PDB file of N, CA and C in Angstrom:
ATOM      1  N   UNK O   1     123.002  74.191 115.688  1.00 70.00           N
ATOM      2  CA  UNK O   1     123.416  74.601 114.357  1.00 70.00           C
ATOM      3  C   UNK O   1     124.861  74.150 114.163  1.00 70.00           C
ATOM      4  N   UNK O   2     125.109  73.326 113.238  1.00 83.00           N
ATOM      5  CA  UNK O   2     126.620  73.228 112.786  1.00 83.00           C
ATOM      6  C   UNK O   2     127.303  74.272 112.385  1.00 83.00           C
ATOM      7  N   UNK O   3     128.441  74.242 112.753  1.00 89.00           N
ATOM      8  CA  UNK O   3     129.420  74.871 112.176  1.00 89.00           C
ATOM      9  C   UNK O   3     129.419  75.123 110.484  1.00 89.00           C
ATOM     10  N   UNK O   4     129.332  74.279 109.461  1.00 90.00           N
ATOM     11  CA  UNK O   4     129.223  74.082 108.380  1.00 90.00           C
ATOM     12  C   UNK O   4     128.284  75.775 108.149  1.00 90.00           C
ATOM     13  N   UNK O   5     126.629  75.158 108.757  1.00 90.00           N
ATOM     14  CA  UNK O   5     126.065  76.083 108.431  1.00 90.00           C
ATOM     15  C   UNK O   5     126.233  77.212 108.616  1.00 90.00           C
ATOM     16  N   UNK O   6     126.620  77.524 110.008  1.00 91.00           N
ATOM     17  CA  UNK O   6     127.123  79.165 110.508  1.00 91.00           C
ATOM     18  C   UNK O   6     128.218  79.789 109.576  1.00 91.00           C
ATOM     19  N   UNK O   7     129.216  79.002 108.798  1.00 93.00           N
ATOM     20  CA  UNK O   7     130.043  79.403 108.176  1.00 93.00           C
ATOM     21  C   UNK O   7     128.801  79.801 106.743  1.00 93.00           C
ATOM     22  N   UNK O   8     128.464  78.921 106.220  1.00 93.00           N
ATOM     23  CA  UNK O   8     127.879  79.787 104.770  1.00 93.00           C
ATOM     24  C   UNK O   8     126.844  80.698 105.387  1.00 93.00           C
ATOM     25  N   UNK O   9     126.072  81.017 106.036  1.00 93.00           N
ATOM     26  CA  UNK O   9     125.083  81.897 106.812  1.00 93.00           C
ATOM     27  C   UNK O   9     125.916  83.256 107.004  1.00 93.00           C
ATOM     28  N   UNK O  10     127.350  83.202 107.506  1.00 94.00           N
ATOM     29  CA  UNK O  10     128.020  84.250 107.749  1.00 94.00           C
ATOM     30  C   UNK O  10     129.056  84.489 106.315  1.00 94.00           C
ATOM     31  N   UNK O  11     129.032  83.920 105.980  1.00 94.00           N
ATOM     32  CA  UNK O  11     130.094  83.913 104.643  1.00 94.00           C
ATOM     33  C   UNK O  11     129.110  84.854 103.633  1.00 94.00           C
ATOM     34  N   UNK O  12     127.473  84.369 103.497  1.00 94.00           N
ATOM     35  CA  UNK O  12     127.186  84.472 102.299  1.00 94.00           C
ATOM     36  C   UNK O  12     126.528  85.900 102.695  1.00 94.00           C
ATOM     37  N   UNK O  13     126.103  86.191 103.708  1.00 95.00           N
ATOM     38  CA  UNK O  13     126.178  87.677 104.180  1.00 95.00           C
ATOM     39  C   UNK O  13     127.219  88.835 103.966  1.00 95.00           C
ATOM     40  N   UNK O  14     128.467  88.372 103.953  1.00 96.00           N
ATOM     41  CA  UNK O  14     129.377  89.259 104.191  1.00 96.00           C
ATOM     42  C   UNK O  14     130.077  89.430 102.507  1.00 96.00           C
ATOM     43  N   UNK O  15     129.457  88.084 102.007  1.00 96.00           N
ATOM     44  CA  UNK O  15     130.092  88.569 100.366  1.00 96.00           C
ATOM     45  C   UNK O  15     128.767  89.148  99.733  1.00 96.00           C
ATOM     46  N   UNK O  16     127.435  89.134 100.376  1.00 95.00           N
ATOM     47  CA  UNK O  16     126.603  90.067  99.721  1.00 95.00           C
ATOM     48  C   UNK O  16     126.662  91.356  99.809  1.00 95.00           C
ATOM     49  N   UNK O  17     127.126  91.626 101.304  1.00 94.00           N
ATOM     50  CA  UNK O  17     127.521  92.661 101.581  1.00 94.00           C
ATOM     51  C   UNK O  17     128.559  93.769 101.005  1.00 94.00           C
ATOM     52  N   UNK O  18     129.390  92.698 100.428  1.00 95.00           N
ATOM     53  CA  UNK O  18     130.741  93.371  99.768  1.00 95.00           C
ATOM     54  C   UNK O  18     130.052  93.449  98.125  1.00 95.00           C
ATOM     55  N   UNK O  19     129.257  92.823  97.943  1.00 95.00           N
ATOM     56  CA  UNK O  19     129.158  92.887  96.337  1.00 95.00           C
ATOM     57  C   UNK O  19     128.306  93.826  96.411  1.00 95.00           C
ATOM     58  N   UNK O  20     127.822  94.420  97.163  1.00 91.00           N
ATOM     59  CA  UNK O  20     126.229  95.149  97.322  1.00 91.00           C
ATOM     60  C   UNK O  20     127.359  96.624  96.938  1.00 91.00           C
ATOM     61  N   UNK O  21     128.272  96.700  97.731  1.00 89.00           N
ATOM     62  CA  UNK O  21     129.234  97.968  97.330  1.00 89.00           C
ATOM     63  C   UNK O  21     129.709  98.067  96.469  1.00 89.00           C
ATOM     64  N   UNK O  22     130.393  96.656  95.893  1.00 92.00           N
ATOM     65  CA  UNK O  22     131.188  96.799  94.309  1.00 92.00           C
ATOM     66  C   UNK O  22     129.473  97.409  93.162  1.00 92.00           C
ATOM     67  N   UNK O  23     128.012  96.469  93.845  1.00 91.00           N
ATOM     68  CA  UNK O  23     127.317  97.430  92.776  1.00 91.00           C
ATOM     69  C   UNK O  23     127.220  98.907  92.844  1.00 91.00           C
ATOM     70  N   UNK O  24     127.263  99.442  94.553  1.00 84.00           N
ATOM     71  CA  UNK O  24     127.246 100.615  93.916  1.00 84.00           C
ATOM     72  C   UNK O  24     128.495 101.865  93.581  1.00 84.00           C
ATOM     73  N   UNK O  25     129.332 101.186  93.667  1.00 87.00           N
ATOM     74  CA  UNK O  25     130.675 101.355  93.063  1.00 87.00           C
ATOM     75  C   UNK O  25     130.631 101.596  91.117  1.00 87.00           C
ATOM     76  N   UNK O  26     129.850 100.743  90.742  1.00 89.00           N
ATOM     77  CA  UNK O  26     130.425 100.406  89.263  1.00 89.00           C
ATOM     78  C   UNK O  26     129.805 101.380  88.499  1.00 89.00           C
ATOM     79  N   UNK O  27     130.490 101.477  87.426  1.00 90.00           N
ATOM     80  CA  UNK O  27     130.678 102.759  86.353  1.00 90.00           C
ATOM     81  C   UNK O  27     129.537 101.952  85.217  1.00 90.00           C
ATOM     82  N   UNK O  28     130.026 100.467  85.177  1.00 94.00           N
ATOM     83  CA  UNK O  28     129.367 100.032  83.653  1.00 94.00           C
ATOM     84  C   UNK O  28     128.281  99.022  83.824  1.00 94.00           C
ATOM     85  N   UNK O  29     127.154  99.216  83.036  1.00 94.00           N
ATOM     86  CA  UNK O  29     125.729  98.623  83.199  1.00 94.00           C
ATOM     87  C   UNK O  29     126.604  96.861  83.632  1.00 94.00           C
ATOM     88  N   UNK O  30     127.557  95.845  82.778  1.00 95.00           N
ATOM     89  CA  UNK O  30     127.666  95.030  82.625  1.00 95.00           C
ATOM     90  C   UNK O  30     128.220  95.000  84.131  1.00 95.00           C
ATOM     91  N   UNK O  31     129.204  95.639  84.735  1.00 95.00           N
ATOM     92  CA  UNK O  31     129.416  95.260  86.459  1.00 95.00           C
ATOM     93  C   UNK O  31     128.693  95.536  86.879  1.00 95.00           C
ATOM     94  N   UNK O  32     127.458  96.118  86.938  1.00 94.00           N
ATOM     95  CA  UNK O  32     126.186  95.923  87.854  1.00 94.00           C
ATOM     96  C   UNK O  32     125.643  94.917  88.083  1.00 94.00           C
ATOM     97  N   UNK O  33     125.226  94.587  86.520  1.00 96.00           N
ATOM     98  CA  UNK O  33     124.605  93.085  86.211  1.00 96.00           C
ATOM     99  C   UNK O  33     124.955  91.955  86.943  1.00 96.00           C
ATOM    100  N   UNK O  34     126.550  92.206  86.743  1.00 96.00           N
ATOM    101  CA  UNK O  34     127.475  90.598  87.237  1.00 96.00           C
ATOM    102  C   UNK O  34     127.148  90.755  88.846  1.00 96.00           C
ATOM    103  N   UNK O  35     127.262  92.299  89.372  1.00 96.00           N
ATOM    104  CA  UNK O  35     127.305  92.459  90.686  1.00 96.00           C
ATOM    105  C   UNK O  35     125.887  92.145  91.538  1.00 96.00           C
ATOM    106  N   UNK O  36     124.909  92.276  90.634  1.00 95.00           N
ATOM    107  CA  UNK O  36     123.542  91.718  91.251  1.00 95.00           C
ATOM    108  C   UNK O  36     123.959  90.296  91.268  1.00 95.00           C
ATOM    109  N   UNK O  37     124.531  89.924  90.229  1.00 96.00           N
ATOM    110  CA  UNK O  37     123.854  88.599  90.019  1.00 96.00           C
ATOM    111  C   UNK O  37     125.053  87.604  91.258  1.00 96.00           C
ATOM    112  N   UNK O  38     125.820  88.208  91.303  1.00 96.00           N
ATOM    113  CA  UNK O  38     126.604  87.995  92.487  1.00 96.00           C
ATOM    114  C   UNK O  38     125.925  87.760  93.858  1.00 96.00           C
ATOM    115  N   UNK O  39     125.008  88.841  93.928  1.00 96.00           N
ATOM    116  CA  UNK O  39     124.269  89.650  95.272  1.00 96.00           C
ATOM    117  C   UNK O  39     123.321  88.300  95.592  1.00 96.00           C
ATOM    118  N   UNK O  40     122.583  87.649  94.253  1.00 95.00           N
ATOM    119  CA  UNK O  40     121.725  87.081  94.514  1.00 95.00           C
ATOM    120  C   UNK O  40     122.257  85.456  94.622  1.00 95.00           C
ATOM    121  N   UNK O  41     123.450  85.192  94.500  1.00 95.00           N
ATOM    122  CA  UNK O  41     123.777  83.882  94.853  1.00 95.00           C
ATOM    123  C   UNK O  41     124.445  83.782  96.368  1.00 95.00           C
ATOM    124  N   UNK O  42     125.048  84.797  96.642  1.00 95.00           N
ATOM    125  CA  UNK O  42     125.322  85.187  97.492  1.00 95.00           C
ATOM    126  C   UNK O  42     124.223  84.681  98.635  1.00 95.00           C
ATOM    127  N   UNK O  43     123.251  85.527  98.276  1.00 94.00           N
ATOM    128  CA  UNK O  43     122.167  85.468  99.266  1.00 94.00           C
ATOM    129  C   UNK O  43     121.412  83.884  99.563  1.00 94.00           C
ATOM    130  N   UNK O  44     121.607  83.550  98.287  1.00 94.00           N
ATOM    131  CA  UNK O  44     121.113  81.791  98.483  1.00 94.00           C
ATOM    132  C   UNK O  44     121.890  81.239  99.289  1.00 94.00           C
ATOM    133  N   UNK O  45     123.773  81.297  99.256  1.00 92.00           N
ATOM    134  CA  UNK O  45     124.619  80.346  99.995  1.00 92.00           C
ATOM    135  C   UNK O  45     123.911  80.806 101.748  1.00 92.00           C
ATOM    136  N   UNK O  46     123.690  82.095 102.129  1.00 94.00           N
ATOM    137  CA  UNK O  46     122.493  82.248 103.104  1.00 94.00           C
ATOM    138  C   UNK O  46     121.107  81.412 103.594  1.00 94.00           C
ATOM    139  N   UNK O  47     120.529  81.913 102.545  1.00 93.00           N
ATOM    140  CA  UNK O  47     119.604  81.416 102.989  1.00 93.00           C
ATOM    141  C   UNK O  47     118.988  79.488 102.854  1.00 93.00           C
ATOM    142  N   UNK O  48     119.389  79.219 102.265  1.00 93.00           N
ATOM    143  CA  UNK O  48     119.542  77.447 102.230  1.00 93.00           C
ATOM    144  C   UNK O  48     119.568  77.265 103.315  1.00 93.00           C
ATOM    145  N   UNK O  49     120.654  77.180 104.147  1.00 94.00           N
ATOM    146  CA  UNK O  49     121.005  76.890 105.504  1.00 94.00           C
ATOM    147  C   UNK O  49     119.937  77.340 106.729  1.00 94.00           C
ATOM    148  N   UNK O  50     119.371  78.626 106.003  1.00 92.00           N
ATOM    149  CA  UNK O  50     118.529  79.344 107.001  1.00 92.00           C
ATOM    150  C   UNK O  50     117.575  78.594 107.357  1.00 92.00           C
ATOM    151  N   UNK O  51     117.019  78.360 106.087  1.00 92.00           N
ATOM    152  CA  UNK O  51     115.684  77.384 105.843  1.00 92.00           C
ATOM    153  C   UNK O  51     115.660  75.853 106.312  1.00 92.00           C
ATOM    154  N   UNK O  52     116.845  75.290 106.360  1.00 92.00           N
ATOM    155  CA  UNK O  52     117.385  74.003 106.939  1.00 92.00           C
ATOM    156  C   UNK O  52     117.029  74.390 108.403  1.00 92.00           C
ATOM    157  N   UNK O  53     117.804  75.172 108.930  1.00 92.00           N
ATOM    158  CA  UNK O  53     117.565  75.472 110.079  1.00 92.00           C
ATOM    159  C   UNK O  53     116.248  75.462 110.891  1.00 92.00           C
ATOM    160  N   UNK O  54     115.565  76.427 110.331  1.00 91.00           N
ATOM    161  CA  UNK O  54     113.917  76.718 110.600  1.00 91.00           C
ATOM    162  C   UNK O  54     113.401  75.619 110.367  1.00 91.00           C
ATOM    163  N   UNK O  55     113.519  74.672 108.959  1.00 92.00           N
ATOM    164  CA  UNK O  55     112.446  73.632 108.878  1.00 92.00           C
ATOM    165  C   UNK O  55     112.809  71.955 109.984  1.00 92.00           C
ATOM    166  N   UNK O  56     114.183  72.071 110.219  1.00 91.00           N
ATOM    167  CA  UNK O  56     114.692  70.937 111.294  1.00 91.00           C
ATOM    168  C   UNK O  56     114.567  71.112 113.196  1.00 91.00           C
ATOM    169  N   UNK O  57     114.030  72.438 113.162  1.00 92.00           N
ATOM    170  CA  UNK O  57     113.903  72.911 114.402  1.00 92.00           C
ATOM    171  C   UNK O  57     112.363  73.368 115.078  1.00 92.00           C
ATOM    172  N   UNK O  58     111.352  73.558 113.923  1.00 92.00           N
ATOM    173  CA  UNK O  58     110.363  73.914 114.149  1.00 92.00           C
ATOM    174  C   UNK O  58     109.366  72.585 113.776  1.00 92.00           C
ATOM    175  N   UNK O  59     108.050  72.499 114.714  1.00 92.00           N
ATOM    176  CA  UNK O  59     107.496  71.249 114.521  1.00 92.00           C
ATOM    177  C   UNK O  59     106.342  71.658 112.899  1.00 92.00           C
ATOM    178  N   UNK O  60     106.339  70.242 112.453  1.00 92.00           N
ATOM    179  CA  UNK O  60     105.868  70.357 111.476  1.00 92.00           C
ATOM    180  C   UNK O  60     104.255  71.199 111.332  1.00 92.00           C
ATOM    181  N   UNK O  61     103.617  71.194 112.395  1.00 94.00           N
ATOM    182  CA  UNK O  61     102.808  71.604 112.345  1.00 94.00           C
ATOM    183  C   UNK O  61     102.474  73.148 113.030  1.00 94.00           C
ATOM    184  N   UNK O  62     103.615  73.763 113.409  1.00 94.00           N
ATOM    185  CA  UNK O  62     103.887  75.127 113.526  1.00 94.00           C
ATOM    186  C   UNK O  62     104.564  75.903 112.551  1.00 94.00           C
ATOM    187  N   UNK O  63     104.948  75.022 111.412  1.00 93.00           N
ATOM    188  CA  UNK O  63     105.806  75.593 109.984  1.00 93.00           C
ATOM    189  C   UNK O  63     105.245  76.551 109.419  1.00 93.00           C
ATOM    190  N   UNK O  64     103.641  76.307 108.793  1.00 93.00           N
ATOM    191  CA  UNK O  64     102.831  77.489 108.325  1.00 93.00           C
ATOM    192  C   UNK O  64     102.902  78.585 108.854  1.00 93.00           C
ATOM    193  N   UNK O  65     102.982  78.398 110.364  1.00 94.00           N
ATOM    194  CA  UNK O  65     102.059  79.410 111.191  1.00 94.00           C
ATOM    195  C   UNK O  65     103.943  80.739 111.482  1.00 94.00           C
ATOM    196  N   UNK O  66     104.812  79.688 111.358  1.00 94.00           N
ATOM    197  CA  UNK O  66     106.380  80.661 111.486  1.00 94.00           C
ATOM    198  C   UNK O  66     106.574  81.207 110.272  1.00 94.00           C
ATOM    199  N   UNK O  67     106.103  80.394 109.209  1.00 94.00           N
ATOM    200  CA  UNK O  67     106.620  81.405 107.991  1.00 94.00           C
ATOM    201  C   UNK O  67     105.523  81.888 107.595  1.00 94.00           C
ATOM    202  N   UNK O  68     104.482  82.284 107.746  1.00 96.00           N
ATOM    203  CA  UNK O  68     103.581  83.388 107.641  1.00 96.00           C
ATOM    204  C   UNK O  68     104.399  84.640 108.361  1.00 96.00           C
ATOM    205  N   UNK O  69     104.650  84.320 109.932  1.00 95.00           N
ATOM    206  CA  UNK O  69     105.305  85.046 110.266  1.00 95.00           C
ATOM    207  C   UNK O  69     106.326  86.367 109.678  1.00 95.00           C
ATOM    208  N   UNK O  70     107.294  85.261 109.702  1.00 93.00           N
ATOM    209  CA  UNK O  70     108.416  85.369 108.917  1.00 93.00           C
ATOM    210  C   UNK O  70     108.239  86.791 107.536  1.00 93.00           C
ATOM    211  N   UNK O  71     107.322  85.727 106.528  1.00 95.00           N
ATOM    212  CA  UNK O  71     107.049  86.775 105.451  1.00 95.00           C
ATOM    213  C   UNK O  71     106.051  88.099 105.771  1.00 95.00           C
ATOM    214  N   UNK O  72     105.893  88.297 106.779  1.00 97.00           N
ATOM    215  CA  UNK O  72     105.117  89.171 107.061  1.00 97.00           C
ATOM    216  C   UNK O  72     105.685  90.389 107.759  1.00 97.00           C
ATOM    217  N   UNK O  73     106.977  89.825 108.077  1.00 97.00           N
ATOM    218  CA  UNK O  73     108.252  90.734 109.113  1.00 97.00           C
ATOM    219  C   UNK O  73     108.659  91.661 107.903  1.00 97.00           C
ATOM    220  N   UNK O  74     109.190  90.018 106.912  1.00 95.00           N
ATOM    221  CA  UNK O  74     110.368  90.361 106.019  1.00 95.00           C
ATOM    222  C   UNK O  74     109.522  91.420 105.095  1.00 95.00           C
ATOM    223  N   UNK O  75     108.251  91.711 104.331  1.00 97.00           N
ATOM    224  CA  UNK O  75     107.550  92.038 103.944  1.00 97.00           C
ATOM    225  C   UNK O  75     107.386  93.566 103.816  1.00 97.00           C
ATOM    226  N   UNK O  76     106.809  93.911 105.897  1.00 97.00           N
ATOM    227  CA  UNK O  76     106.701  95.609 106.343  1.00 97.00           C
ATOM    228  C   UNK O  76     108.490  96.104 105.930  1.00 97.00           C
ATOM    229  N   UNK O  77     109.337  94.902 106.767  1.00 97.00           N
ATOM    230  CA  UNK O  77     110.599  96.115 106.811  1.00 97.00           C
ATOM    231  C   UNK O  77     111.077  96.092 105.675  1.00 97.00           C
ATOM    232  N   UNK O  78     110.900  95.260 104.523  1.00 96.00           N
ATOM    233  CA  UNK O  78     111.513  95.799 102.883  1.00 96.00           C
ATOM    234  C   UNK O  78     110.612  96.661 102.478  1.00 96.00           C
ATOM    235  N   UNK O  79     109.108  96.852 102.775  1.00 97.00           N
ATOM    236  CA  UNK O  79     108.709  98.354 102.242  1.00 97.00           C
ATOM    237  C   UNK O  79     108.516  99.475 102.832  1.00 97.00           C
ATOM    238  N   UNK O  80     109.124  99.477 104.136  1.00 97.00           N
ATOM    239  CA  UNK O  80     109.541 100.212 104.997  1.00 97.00           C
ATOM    240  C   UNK O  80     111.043 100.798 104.336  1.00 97.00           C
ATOM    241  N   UNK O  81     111.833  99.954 104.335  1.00 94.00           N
ATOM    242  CA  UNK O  81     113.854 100.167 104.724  1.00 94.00           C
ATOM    243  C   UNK O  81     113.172 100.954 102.786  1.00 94.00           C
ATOM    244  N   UNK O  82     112.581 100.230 101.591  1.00 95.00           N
ATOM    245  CA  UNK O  82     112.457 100.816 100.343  1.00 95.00           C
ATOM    246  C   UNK O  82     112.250 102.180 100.225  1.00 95.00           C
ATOM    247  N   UNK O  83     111.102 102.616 101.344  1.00 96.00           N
ATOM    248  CA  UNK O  83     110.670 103.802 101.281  1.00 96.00           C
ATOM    249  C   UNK O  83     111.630 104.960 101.395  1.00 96.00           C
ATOM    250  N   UNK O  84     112.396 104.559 102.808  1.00 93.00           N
ATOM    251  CA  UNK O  84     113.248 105.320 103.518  1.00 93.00           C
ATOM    252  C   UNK O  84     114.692 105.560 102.310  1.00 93.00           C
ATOM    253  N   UNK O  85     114.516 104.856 101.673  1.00 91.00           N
ATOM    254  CA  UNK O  85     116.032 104.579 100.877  1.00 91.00           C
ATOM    255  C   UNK O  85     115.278 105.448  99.653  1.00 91.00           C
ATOM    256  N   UNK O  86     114.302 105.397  99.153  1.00 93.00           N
ATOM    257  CA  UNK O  86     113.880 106.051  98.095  1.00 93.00           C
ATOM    258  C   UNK O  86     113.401 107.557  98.369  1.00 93.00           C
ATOM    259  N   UNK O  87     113.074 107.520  99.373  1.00 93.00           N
ATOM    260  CA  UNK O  87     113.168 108.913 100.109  1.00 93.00           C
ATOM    261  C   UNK O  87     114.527 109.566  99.992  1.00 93.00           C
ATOM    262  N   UNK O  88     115.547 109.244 101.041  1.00 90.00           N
ATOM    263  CA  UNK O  88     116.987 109.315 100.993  1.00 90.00           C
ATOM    264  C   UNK O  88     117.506 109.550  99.577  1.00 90.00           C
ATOM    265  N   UNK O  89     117.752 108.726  98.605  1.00 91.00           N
ATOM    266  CA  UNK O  89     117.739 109.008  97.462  1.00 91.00           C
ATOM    267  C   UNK O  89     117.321 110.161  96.653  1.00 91.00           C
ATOM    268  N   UNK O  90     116.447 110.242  96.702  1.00 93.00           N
ATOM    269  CA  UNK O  90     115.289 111.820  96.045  1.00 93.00           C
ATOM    270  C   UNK O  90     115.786 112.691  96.472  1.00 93.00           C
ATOM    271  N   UNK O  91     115.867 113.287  97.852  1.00 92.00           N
ATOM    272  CA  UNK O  91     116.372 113.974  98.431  1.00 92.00           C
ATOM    273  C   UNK O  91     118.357 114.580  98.484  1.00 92.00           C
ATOM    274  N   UNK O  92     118.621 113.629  98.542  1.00 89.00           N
ATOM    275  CA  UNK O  92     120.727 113.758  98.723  1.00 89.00           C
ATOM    276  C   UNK O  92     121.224 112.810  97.048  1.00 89.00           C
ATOM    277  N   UNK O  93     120.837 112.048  96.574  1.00 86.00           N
ATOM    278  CA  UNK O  93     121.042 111.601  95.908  1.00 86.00           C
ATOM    279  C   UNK O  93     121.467 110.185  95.833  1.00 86.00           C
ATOM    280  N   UNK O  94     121.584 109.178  95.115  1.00 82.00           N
ATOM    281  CA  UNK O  94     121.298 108.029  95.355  1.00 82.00           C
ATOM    282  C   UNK O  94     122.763 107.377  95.796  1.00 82.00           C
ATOM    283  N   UNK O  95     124.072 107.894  95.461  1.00 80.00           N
ATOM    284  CA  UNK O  95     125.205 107.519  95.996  1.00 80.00           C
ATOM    285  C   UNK O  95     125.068 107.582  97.886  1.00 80.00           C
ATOM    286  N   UNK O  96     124.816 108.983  98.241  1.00 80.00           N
ATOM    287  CA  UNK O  96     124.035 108.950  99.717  1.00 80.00           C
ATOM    288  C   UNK O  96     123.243 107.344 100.304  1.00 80.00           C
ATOM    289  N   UNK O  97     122.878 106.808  99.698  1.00 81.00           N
ATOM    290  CA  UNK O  97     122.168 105.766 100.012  1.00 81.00           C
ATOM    291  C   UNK O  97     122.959 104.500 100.640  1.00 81.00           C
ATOM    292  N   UNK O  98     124.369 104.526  99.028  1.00 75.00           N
ATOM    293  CA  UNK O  98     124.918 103.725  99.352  1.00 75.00           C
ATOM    294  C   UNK O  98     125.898 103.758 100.379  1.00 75.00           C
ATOM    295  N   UNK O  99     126.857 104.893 100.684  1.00 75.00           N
ATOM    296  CA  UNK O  99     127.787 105.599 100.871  1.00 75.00           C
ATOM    297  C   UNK O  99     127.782 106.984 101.404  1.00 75.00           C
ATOM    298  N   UNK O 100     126.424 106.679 103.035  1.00 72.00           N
ATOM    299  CA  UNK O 100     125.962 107.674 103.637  1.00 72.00           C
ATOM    300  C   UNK O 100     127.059 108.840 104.073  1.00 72.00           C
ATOM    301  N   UNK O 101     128.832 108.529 104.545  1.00 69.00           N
ATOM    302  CA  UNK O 101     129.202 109.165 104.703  1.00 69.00           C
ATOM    303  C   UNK O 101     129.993 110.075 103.744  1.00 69.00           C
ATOM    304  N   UNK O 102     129.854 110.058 102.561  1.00 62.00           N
ATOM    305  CA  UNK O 102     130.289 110.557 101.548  1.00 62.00           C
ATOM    306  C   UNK O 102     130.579 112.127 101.230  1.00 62.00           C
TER     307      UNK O 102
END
């Protein structure tokens, strides 16, 4: 893996990360908006590289069979981590979610 890539892979993590707080920080529908929409470019300067990665390293004919995988991981633990967070939420309230030690 180049350097190049490890830098946006770790870059675009850590500013999703930070925007993920400014959303749940914000008072007004319009900094939410900007702050998703932040969240989700964010996440591309990520994942591009990711996908470079996986598709230059894995043989072409094991590609299907890793990203079946893959979406099948990513899949349980987002309606898994959803549940738990919407649970959490209901319960303490949804700032709790963001800002467990609050």
């Amino acid at each position: 893996m180049s350097v190049k890539k490890a830098m946006f892979i770790s870059g675009g993590a850590l500013l999703s990360a930070i925007f993920t707080l400014c959303f749940a920080v914000s008072i007004t529908p319009f900094m939410a908006l900007l702050c998703s929409l932040l969240i989700g470019l964010c996440g591309q300067l990520k994942n591009i590289p990711q996908q470079t990665i996986i598709q230059t390293s894995i043989s072409k004919e094991k590609l299907p069979t890793v990203y079946t995988s893959l979406n099948v991981i990513v899949t349980g633990v987002f309606g898994l981590s959803s549940f738990m967070m919407g649970m959490l939420s209901e319960w303490y309230g949804i700032r709790v979610v963001f800002f467990p030690f609050s």
